[in-house]
Coordinates of C-alpha atoms in Angstrom, one line a residue:
M1 CA 19.8 36.4 -4.1
S2 CA 17.8 33.9 -6.3
K3 CA 14.1 34.7 -5.7
V4 CA 11.3 33.1 -7.8
T5 CA 7.8 32.3 -7.3
A6 CA 7.4 28.7 -6.0
I7 CA 4.2 26.6 -6.1
L8 CA 4.0 23.3 -4.0
A9 CA 1.0 21.2 -5.4
D10 CA -0.3 18.2 -3.5
T11 CA -3.1 15.9 -4.3
V12 CA -5.5 15.7 -1.2
S13 CA -6.9 12.4 0.2
I14 CA -5.7 10.1 -2.7
Q15 CA -6.6 7.0 -0.9
K16 CA -10.2 8.3 -0.6
Y17 CA -10.4 9.2 -4.2
V18 CA -8.9 5.9 -5.4
Y19 CA -10.8 3.5 -3.0
S20 CA -14.2 5.1 -2.7
S21 CA -15.7 2.4 -5.0
N22 CA -16.0 -1.2 -4.3
R23 CA -15.4 -2.0 -7.9
L24 CA -11.7 -2.9 -8.9
K25 CA -12.0 -1.4 -12.2
E26 CA -12.9 1.9 -10.9
N27 CA -10.1 1.7 -8.3
I28 CA -7.5 1.0 -11.2
G29 CA -9.0 3.8 -13.4
A30 CA -8.6 6.3 -10.4
S31 CA -5.1 5.2 -9.9
S32 CA -4.3 5.8 -13.5
I33 CA -5.8 9.3 -13.1
I34 CA -3.6 9.9 -10.2
A35 CA -0.6 8.8 -12.1
N36 CA -1.3 11.1 -15.0
I37 CA -1.8 14.2 -12.8
Y38 CA 1.7 15.2 -12.9
K39 CA 2.5 14.0 -16.2
E40 CA 0.1 14.8 -19.2
S41 CA -2.3 16.9 -17.4
L42 CA 0.4 19.0 -15.8
A43 CA 2.4 19.4 -19.1
N44 CA -0.6 20.3 -21.0
T45 CA -1.6 23.1 -18.6
L46 CA 1.9 24.5 -18.4
E47 CA 2.2 24.6 -22.1
K48 CA -1.0 26.5 -22.4
T49 CA -0.1 28.9 -19.7
L50 CA 3.5 29.6 -20.8
E51 CA 2.7 29.2 -24.5
H52 CA 5.6 26.9 -25.2
G53 CA 6.7 23.4 -24.6
V54 CA 8.0 22.2 -21.3
S55 CA 10.1 19.3 -20.0
L56 CA 8.9 17.6 -16.8
D57 CA 11.9 15.4 -16.5
E58 CA 14.8 17.8 -17.0
W59 CA 15.4 17.8 -13.2
E60 CA 15.9 14.2 -13.1
K61 CA 18.4 14.2 -16.1
Q62 CA 20.3 17.2 -14.8
P63 CA 19.7 17.6 -11.1
E64 CA 22.6 19.9 -10.5
T65 CA 21.4 22.4 -13.1
I66 CA 19.0 25.0 -11.6
A67 CA 17.9 26.9 -14.8
I68 CA 15.3 29.2 -13.1
K69 CA 18.3 31.3 -11.6
N70 CA 18.8 32.5 -15.1
S71 CA 16.6 35.5 -15.8
N72 CA 15.8 34.1 -19.5
T73 CA 14.1 31.1 -17.9
D74 CA 10.4 31.6 -17.1
F75 CA 9.7 28.2 -15.5
E76 CA 11.4 25.2 -14.0
V77 CA 10.4 21.9 -12.2
G78 CA 12.0 21.7 -8.8
Y79 CA 10.9 18.1 -8.4
I80 CA 8.0 15.8 -8.7
G81 CA 7.3 12.9 -6.4
G82 CA 5.4 11.3 -3.4
G83 CA 2.1 12.8 -4.6
N84 CA 3.4 16.5 -4.8
A85 CA 5.2 18.8 -7.1
L86 CA 7.5 21.7 -6.6
L87 CA 7.2 24.3 -9.6
F88 CA 9.2 27.4 -10.1
F89 CA 8.0 30.6 -12.0
N90 CA 9.9 33.7 -12.4
N91 CA 6.6 35.6 -12.6
E92 CA 4.0 35.6 -9.8
A93 CA 1.0 36.5 -12.1
T94 CA 2.0 33.5 -14.5
A95 CA 2.1 31.3 -11.4
K96 CA -1.2 32.2 -10.3
E97 CA -2.7 32.0 -13.8
F98 CA -1.3 28.4 -13.9
I99 CA -3.1 27.4 -10.8
S100 CA -6.4 28.9 -12.0
E101 CA -6.0 27.1 -15.5
W102 CA -5.1 23.6 -14.0
T103 CA -7.8 23.5 -11.2
R104 CA -10.2 24.3 -13.9
S105 CA -9.0 21.5 -16.2
L106 CA -9.0 19.1 -13.3
L107 CA -12.7 19.6 -12.8
L108 CA -13.2 18.1 -16.2
E109 CA -10.4 15.5 -16.2
A110 CA -10.9 14.3 -12.5
P111 CA -14.1 15.4 -11.0
S112 CA -14.1 14.9 -7.2
L113 CA -10.4 15.0 -7.0
N114 CA -8.9 17.7 -4.7
V115 CA -5.6 19.5 -5.1
A116 CA -4.1 21.8 -2.6
F117 CA -1.6 24.4 -3.3
A118 CA 1.0 26.7 -1.5
I119 CA 2.4 29.7 -3.3
S120 CA 5.1 32.0 -2.2
E121 CA 8.2 34.1 -3.0
F122 CA 11.1 31.6 -2.8
N123 CA 14.7 32.1 -2.2
I124 CA 16.4 29.1 -3.8
D125 CA 19.7 29.9 -1.9
N126 CA 17.8 29.5 1.5
F127 CA 16.0 26.2 0.3
Q128 CA 15.7 24.3 3.5
N129 CA 13.9 27.2 5.4
E130 CA 11.8 28.1 2.2
M131 CA 10.6 24.6 2.0
K132 CA 9.6 24.4 5.7
N133 CA 7.5 27.7 5.2
L134 CA 5.9 26.4 1.9
F135 CA 5.1 22.9 3.5
K136 CA 3.6 24.9 6.6
Q137 CA 1.4 26.9 4.2
L138 CA 0.4 23.8 2.3
E139 CA -0.8 22.1 5.5
I140 CA -2.8 25.2 6.6
N141 CA -4.4 25.2 3.0
K142 CA -5.3 21.5 3.1
S143 CA -7.1 22.0 6.2
K144 CA -9.3 24.7 4.9
Y145 CA -12.6 24.2 3.3
F146 CA -12.5 22.7 -0.1
P147 CA -15.1 23.8 -2.6
Q148 CA -17.2 21.0 -4.2
T149 CA -15.5 19.7 -7.2
F150 CA -18.4 17.6 -8.6
L151 CA -22.1 18.0 -9.4
P152 CA -24.3 17.4 -6.4
K153 CA -27.3 15.1 -6.3
H154 CA -30.7 16.4 -8.0
G155 CA -34.1 15.3 -6.9
I156 CA -35.0 14.6 -10.4
T157 CA -32.1 12.3 -11.1
A158 CA -31.2 8.7 -10.2
D159 CA -28.2 7.9 -7.9
C160 CA -25.0 6.4 -9.4
P161 CA -25.0 2.7 -8.4
Y162 CA -21.1 3.0 -7.8
S163 CA -20.6 6.3 -6.0
G164 CA -24.0 7.5 -4.7
L165 CA -23.6 10.8 -6.6
S166 CA -26.1 12.0 -9.3
A167 CA -26.2 9.6 -12.4
E168 CA -25.5 11.6 -15.3
V169 CA -23.5 9.6 -18.0
Y170 CA -24.4 6.3 -19.8
K171 CA -21.8 3.7 -19.3
P172 CA -22.2 1.1 -22.0
G173 CA -22.3 -2.6 -20.8
T174 CA -19.5 -5.1 -21.2
N175 CA -19.0 -9.0 -20.8
D176 CA -18.7 -8.4 -17.0
E177 CA -21.3 -5.7 -16.5
K178 CA -24.6 -4.2 -17.7
G179 CA -24.9 -0.8 -19.1
A180 CA -26.0 1.8 -16.6
Y181 CA -26.1 5.5 -15.9
I182 CA -23.3 6.6 -13.5
S183 CA -21.8 9.8 -12.2
S184 CA -19.3 11.9 -14.1
A185 CA -16.7 11.1 -11.4
S186 CA -17.1 7.3 -11.8
Y187 CA -17.3 7.6 -15.7
V188 CA -13.9 9.3 -16.0
K189 CA -12.5 6.6 -13.7
Y190 CA -13.8 4.0 -16.1
K191 CA -12.5 5.7 -19.0
H192 CA -9.0 5.4 -17.7
I193 CA -9.1 1.5 -17.3
D194 CA -7.8 1.2 -20.7
I195 CA -4.7 3.2 -19.8
D196 CA -3.4 0.1 -17.8
D197 CA 0.3 0.9 -17.6
A198 CA 0.7 -1.9 -14.8
K199 CA -0.7 -4.6 -17.1
V200 CA 1.6 -3.5 -20.0
E201 CA 4.6 -3.5 -17.7
V202 CA 3.9 -7.1 -16.4
E203 CA 3.4 -8.3 -19.9
R204 CA 6.6 -6.7 -21.0
I205 CA 9.0 -8.0 -18.0
S206 CA 7.4 -11.4 -18.5
N207 CA 8.0 -11.4 -22.4
G208 CA 4.3 -11.8 -22.8
K209 CA 3.8 -14.9 -20.6
F210 CA 2.0 -13.3 -17.9
S211 CA -0.6 -10.6 -17.3
L212 CA -2.9 -8.8 -14.9
T213 CA -6.7 -8.9 -14.4
T214 CA -9.3 -6.2 -13.6
N215 CA -11.5 -8.8 -12.1
I216 CA -11.1 -9.2 -8.3
E217 CA -12.4 -12.8 -8.7
K218 CA -9.5 -13.8 -10.8
L219 CA -6.6 -13.7 -8.3
G220 CA -6.4 -17.5 -7.7
Q221 CA -9.2 -18.0 -5.5
T222 CA -11.1 -21.3 -5.2
K223 CA -14.3 -22.5 -3.5
G224 CA -13.6 -22.6 0.2
Q225 CA -10.8 -20.2 -0.1
N226 CA -12.6 -17.0 -1.3
H227 CA -10.5 -14.4 0.3
I228 CA -8.4 -11.6 -0.9
A229 CA -5.6 -9.9 0.9
I230 CA -5.4 -6.1 0.6
V231 CA -1.7 -5.1 1.2
H232 CA -0.5 -1.5 2.0
I233 CA 3.3 -0.9 2.3
D234 CA 4.7 2.3 3.3
G235 CA 8.2 3.4 3.8
N236 CA 9.5 4.5 7.4
S237 CA 10.6 8.0 8.1
M238 CA 10.6 9.2 4.4
A239 CA 9.5 12.8 5.3
E240 CA 12.4 13.0 7.7
H241 CA 14.8 12.1 4.9
F242 CA 13.4 14.8 2.6
K243 CA 13.2 17.5 5.3
S244 CA 16.9 16.9 6.0
C245 CA 17.8 18.0 2.4
E246 CA 19.7 21.2 2.8
N247 CA 19.1 22.3 -1.0
L248 CA 17.4 21.7 -4.2
V249 CA 20.1 19.5 -5.8
A250 CA 20.0 17.2 -2.7
I251 CA 16.1 16.6 -2.7
R252 CA 16.3 16.1 -6.5
K253 CA 18.8 13.4 -6.1
L254 CA 16.9 11.9 -3.2
S255 CA 13.6 11.9 -5.2
K256 CA 15.4 10.3 -8.1
R257 CA 17.0 7.8 -6.0
L258 CA 13.8 6.9 -4.4
K259 CA 12.0 6.4 -7.6
D260 CA 14.8 4.3 -9.1
I261 CA 14.9 2.1 -6.0
M262 CA 11.1 1.5 -5.8
Q263 CA 11.0 0.8 -9.5
S264 CA 13.8 -1.8 -9.0
V265 CA 12.0 -3.4 -6.0
Y266 CA 8.9 -3.7 -8.0
E267 CA 10.4 -5.4 -10.8
E268 CA 12.3 -7.8 -8.6
F269 CA 9.0 -8.6 -6.8
L270 CA 7.3 -9.2 -10.2
N271 CA 10.1 -11.5 -11.1
Y272 CA 9.6 -13.4 -7.8
I273 CA 6.1 -13.9 -8.5
F274 CA 7.0 -15.3 -12.1
E275 CA 9.1 -17.8 -10.3
Q276 CA 6.4 -19.1 -8.3
M277 CA 4.0 -19.5 -11.2
D278 CA 5.0 -23.1 -12.0
L279 CA 4.2 -23.9 -8.4
L280 CA 0.9 -21.9 -8.2
L281 CA -0.3 -23.6 -11.6
S282 CA 0.3 -27.1 -10.3
D283 CA -2.7 -29.1 -9.2
E284 CA -1.6 -29.7 -5.8
S285 CA -1.1 -25.9 -5.1
G286 CA -4.8 -25.3 -4.5
F287 CA -4.9 -22.0 -6.6
N288 CA -7.1 -21.4 -9.5
I289 CA -4.7 -19.5 -12.0
Q290 CA -6.6 -18.6 -15.0
L291 CA -5.7 -17.9 -18.7
E292 CA -6.7 -14.8 -20.6
N293 CA -5.7 -14.1 -24.2
G294 CA -3.1 -16.7 -24.1
K295 CA -1.5 -15.3 -20.9
Y296 CA -1.5 -16.6 -17.3
I297 CA -3.1 -14.0 -14.9
I298 CA -0.6 -13.7 -11.9
P299 CA -2.4 -13.6 -8.4
F300 CA -1.4 -9.9 -7.9
R301 CA -3.0 -6.6 -8.9
P302 CA -1.3 -3.4 -8.0
I303 CA -3.7 -0.5 -7.4
L304 CA -1.6 2.4 -6.4
R305 CA 2.1 3.1 -6.4
E306 CA 3.2 6.4 -5.2
G307 CA 6.7 7.3 -4.1
D308 CA 7.6 4.7 -1.3
D309 CA 4.0 3.5 -1.0
I310 CA 2.4 0.6 -2.7
T311 CA -1.2 -0.9 -2.2
F312 CA -1.9 -4.2 -3.9
I313 CA -4.4 -7.0 -3.7
T314 CA -3.7 -10.7 -4.0
D315 CA -5.2 -14.1 -3.1
G316 CA -5.9 -14.1 0.8
R317 CA -3.4 -16.9 1.1
L318 CA -0.6 -14.9 -0.5
G319 CA -1.0 -11.6 1.4
I320 CA 1.5 -12.2 4.2
P321 CA 4.1 -14.0 2.2
F322 CA 3.9 -11.3 -0.5
A323 CA 4.0 -8.5 1.9
Q324 CA 7.1 -10.2 3.7
K325 CA 8.8 -10.5 0.3
Y326 CA 8.2 -6.9 -0.6
L327 CA 9.5 -5.7 2.8
E328 CA 12.7 -7.9 2.3
L329 CA 13.4 -6.4 -1.1
M330 CA 13.0 -3.0 0.1
S331 CA 15.0 -3.4 3.1
D332 CA 17.8 -4.8 0.8
K333 CA 18.2 -1.2 -0.8
T334 CA 20.4 1.6 0.4
L335 CA 18.9 5.0 0.1
Y336 CA 21.9 7.2 0.7
N337 CA 25.0 7.2 3.0
E338 CA 24.5 3.6 3.7
N339 CA 21.1 4.3 5.1
K340 CA 19.1 1.1 4.4
L341 CA 15.4 1.5 3.4
S342 CA 12.8 0.2 6.0
A343 CA 9.2 -0.1 5.5
C344 CA 5.9 -1.3 7.2
A345 CA 3.0 -3.2 5.9
G346 CA -0.6 -3.9 6.8
V347 CA -2.3 -7.0 5.5
A348 CA -6.2 -7.1 5.6
I349 CA -7.6 -10.6 4.5
I350 CA -11.2 -10.4 3.8
K351 CA -14.0 -12.0 1.7
T352 CA -13.6 -11.2 -1.9
K353 CA -17.0 -9.6 -2.2
Y354 CA -16.7 -7.4 1.0
P355 CA -16.7 -3.7 0.6
F356 CA -13.1 -2.8 -0.6
F357 CA -13.1 0.7 0.9
R358 CA -13.5 -0.7 4.3
G359 CA -11.0 -3.4 3.9
Y360 CA -8.5 -0.6 2.7
N361 CA -9.1 1.5 5.7
L362 CA -8.3 -1.5 7.9
T363 CA -5.2 -2.1 6.0
E364 CA -4.1 1.5 6.7
E365 CA -4.7 1.0 10.3
L366 CA -2.7 -2.3 10.3
C367 CA 0.1 -0.5 8.7
Q368 CA 0.0 2.2 11.3
S369 CA 0.1 -0.4 14.0
A370 CA 3.4 -1.8 12.4
K371 CA 4.8 1.7 12.2
R372 CA 4.4 2.2 16.0
E373 CA 6.9 -0.7 16.5
A374 CA 9.1 0.8 13.7
R375 CA 9.4 4.1 15.6
E376 CA 10.4 2.4 18.7
N377 CA 13.0 0.3 16.8
K378 CA 14.7 2.6 14.3
G379 CA 15.6 1.2 10.8
T380 CA 13.3 -1.9 11.2
S381 CA 10.6 -3.3 9.2
W382 CA 7.2 -4.6 10.5
L383 CA 4.0 -6.3 9.4
D384 CA 0.7 -6.5 11.1
F385 CA -2.3 -8.5 9.8
H386 CA -6.1 -9.2 10.4
I387 CA -8.3 -11.9 9.2
S388 CA -11.9 -11.5 8.7
Y389 CA -14.1 -14.5 7.9
G390 CA -17.2 -12.5 7.9
G391 CA -17.9 -8.7 8.1
F392 CA -16.4 -6.3 10.6
S393 CA -17.1 -2.7 11.8
G394 CA -15.2 -0.2 13.8
T395 CA -11.6 0.5 14.2
L396 CA -8.7 -1.9 14.5
E397 CA -8.4 -1.1 18.1
G398 CA -12.2 -1.8 18.9
I399 CA -12.0 -5.0 16.9
R400 CA -9.0 -6.3 18.9
K401 CA -10.3 -5.1 22.1
N402 CA -13.8 -6.8 21.6
K403 CA -12.7 -9.9 19.9
Y404 CA -9.0 -10.7 20.7
T405 CA -8.7 -9.8 24.3
T406 CA -9.2 -12.1 27.2
S407 CA -8.8 -11.7 31.0
S408 CA -5.2 -12.8 30.5
G409 CA -4.2 -10.4 27.9
Q410 CA -4.0 -10.1 24.0
L411 CA -4.6 -13.1 21.7
H412 CA -2.9 -11.2 18.6
F413 CA 0.9 -11.3 19.1
G414 CA 1.8 -8.9 16.3
P415 CA 3.0 -6.7 14.8
Y416 CA 6.0 -9.0 13.4
L417 CA 9.5 -8.0 12.7
V418 CA 10.3 -8.8 9.0
A419 CA 13.6 -8.7 7.1
S420 CA 15.7 -9.1 10.2
S421 CA 18.3 -11.9 11.2
D422 CA 17.7 -11.0 14.9
I423 CA 15.8 -14.3 15.7
S424 CA 16.5 -13.5 19.4
N425 CA 13.4 -11.2 19.0
E426 CA 10.3 -13.3 19.7
K427 CA 8.1 -11.0 17.4
N428 CA 10.6 -11.9 14.4
I429 CA 8.2 -13.5 11.6
F430 CA 10.7 -16.3 11.6
H431 CA 9.2 -17.7 14.7
L432 CA 5.6 -17.1 13.6
K433 CA 6.2 -19.3 10.5
R434 CA 8.2 -22.0 12.4
G435 CA 5.3 -22.1 14.9
I436 CA 2.8 -22.6 12.1
K437 CA 4.9 -25.6 10.8
T438 CA 4.7 -27.2 14.2
F439 CA 0.9 -27.1 14.2
K440 CA 0.8 -28.4 10.7
N441 CA 2.5 -31.6 11.9
K442 CA -0.6 -33.7 12.0
E443 CA 1.1 -36.6 13.7
E444 CA 2.1 -34.7 16.8
W445 CA -1.0 -32.2 16.6
P446 CA -4.1 -33.5 15.1
R447 CA -6.4 -30.8 13.7
S448 CA -8.9 -31.4 16.4
K449 CA -6.5 -30.9 19.1
V450 CA -5.2 -27.7 17.4
K451 CA -8.8 -26.3 17.4
E452 CA -9.4 -27.3 20.9
F453 CA -6.2 -25.4 22.0
R454 CA -7.5 -22.4 20.1
E455 CA -10.7 -22.4 22.1
Y456 CA -8.9 -22.8 25.3
L457 CA -6.7 -19.8 24.5
T458 CA -9.7 -17.6 24.3
L459 CA -10.7 -18.7 27.8
G460 CA -7.4 -17.3 29.2
K461 CA -4.2 -18.2 31.0
S462 CA -5.6 -20.8 33.5
A463 CA -7.6 -22.9 31.1
S464 CA -5.0 -22.8 28.1
Q465 CA -2.1 -23.7 30.6
Q466 CA -4.0 -26.7 32.0
F467 CA -4.7 -27.8 28.4
I468 CA -1.0 -27.6 27.2
D469 CA 0.3 -29.3 30.5
E470 CA -2.0 -32.3 29.7
A471 CA -0.8 -32.2 26.0
R472 CA 2.8 -32.2 27.1
F473 CA 2.3 -35.2 29.1
K474 CA 0.9 -37.0 26.0
G475 CA 4.0 -36.0 24.0
R476 CA 2.6 -32.8 22.3
K477 CA 5.0 -30.1 22.3
L478 CA 4.5 -26.3 21.4
Y479 CA 7.0 -24.4 19.3
G480 CA 9.9 -23.4 21.7
F481 CA 11.3 -20.0 20.7
K482 CA 14.6 -21.4 21.8
E483 CA 16.6 -18.5 20.2
T484 CA 14.9 -16.2 22.5
S485 CA 14.6 -15.4 26.2
K486 CA 11.0 -16.5 26.2
T487 CA 9.6 -20.0 27.3
Y488 CA 6.1 -19.6 25.8
N489 CA 6.1 -23.6 25.3
I490 CA 6.3 -23.9 29.0
N491 CA 4.1 -20.8 30.1
V492 CA 1.6 -20.1 27.3
W493 CA 0.9 -16.6 28.4
Q494 CA 3.7 -14.3 29.3
D495 CA 3.5 -10.5 30.0
G496 CA -0.1 -10.4 28.7
F497 CA 0.5 -12.1 25.3
T498 CA 0.5 -15.5 23.8
P499 CA 1.9 -16.2 20.3
Y500 CA -0.1 -19.2 19.5
F501 CA -3.4 -17.9 18.6
D502 CA -1.9 -16.1 15.5
M503 CA -0.1 -19.4 14.4
I504 CA -3.4 -21.3 14.5
E505 CA -5.2 -18.5 12.7
L506 CA -2.9 -18.7 9.8
M507 CA -2.0 -22.5 9.6
D508 CA -4.9 -23.1 7.2
L509 CA -4.2 -19.8 5.3
I510 CA -0.5 -19.7 4.4
P511 CA 0.7 -22.5 1.9
E512 CA 3.3 -24.9 3.3
Y513 CA 5.8 -24.0 0.5
F514 CA 5.9 -20.4 1.6
L515 CA 6.5 -21.4 5.2
A516 CA 9.8 -22.9 4.0
E517 CA 11.2 -19.4 3.1
T518 CA 13.4 -18.3 6.0
R519 CA 15.8 -16.1 4.3
Q520 CA 16.6 -13.1 6.3
V521 CA 17.9 -9.9 5.0
K522 CA 19.5 -7.8 7.9

């Protein structure tokens, strides 16, 4: 038997930590802290506890070598990925000392960040069952009360303008912001802005031609088109893939494979954006691409990349095209045993100055809405979106019930199937884009008539059907879904849904040249 002491560490509520501020710079700094947790921070604490150097990537280089089985080895990384780390110690006291030392360090390095642990004797030869028990313990510990990891407010101190916590540290002013006293939690996040690995990566891949911005107003927006899109993409059934791993070697190989795939997808996506830049820089594009330090700012800013997840922001007009492209690139990859990756995306299109945290929460709900379709259709990728031209409150379900429901059914037709050649499915995004192009044909559909049709749709089946019957008599035809079994162009409402409201909502948002892309992956 190969028994050791195992620690499973997991960062809790990463999204809340990263997106709790409405300031992009603070979000980026928080993301940098998260990325560092299982790198420099972990390595430094291990070296202090073990009193010798450690390698955090040896498990990737030699996944089939399990050194901890050797009695002369005091520590080994099981794997690191997906926001958690599996660590092996040959001594329980040392493992507990490490937890104590690391949590103490994190209070200073990342105030307000919570990390949960599970610790147990672990038989490596019974890996699958032991991991199941370790994750069960971790879930129990995550649901327990977390002690406060930041200084509370004091009656004699001012409030931090960013976090609402006690203002304790002075942050010097910059070209964009005035100096101010802020909380230690916010200050640490701002300190990490300079560690902008994403910016370095973009400049490296583009050979210094393009770069990223930390200013949310420099993503290509123009007057009258001042919206951003928050995009959250999450892989499907990834937990099931990892739980199916029968031994440590298998989970290591899967972790490494997923990491390599997601890096490849990310780089391919960046190159796709670079290819669009000549178009986006043209006068007729309608985008305001800016120049900083001799480099063009691409209309894209990654906030958090973790395992099979990515959250990024872009110009509101690019949210759906970029999300579709990312899903297509992911769906083109094989994880293992000919199992193709699939994923879902939520796209929230909101005003640039609207509270970011609310927008992100909506994006997560949209992604979960898309995942419900994916669970019903295994191996498929889906996208859902919401457009807000003002403010909003409440849940996605509440918003759609109050604003997108008529006596005849739902105005919102999504979620939409992405990265699929199955155009017999009326939910395929292929049909959404073709329908938008139909409404953009001003000779057949003058804008006034399109807007009028939109209003009739909100009145329900009878009114909108009468409008279309009259329009058809005058030679105006709706997009026909001819590859499907549906006849929405004849009967506008079917089974409590209509596809045309979404098309009209998006016709002024998605640029014409992105509608021309109809490449299907599967």
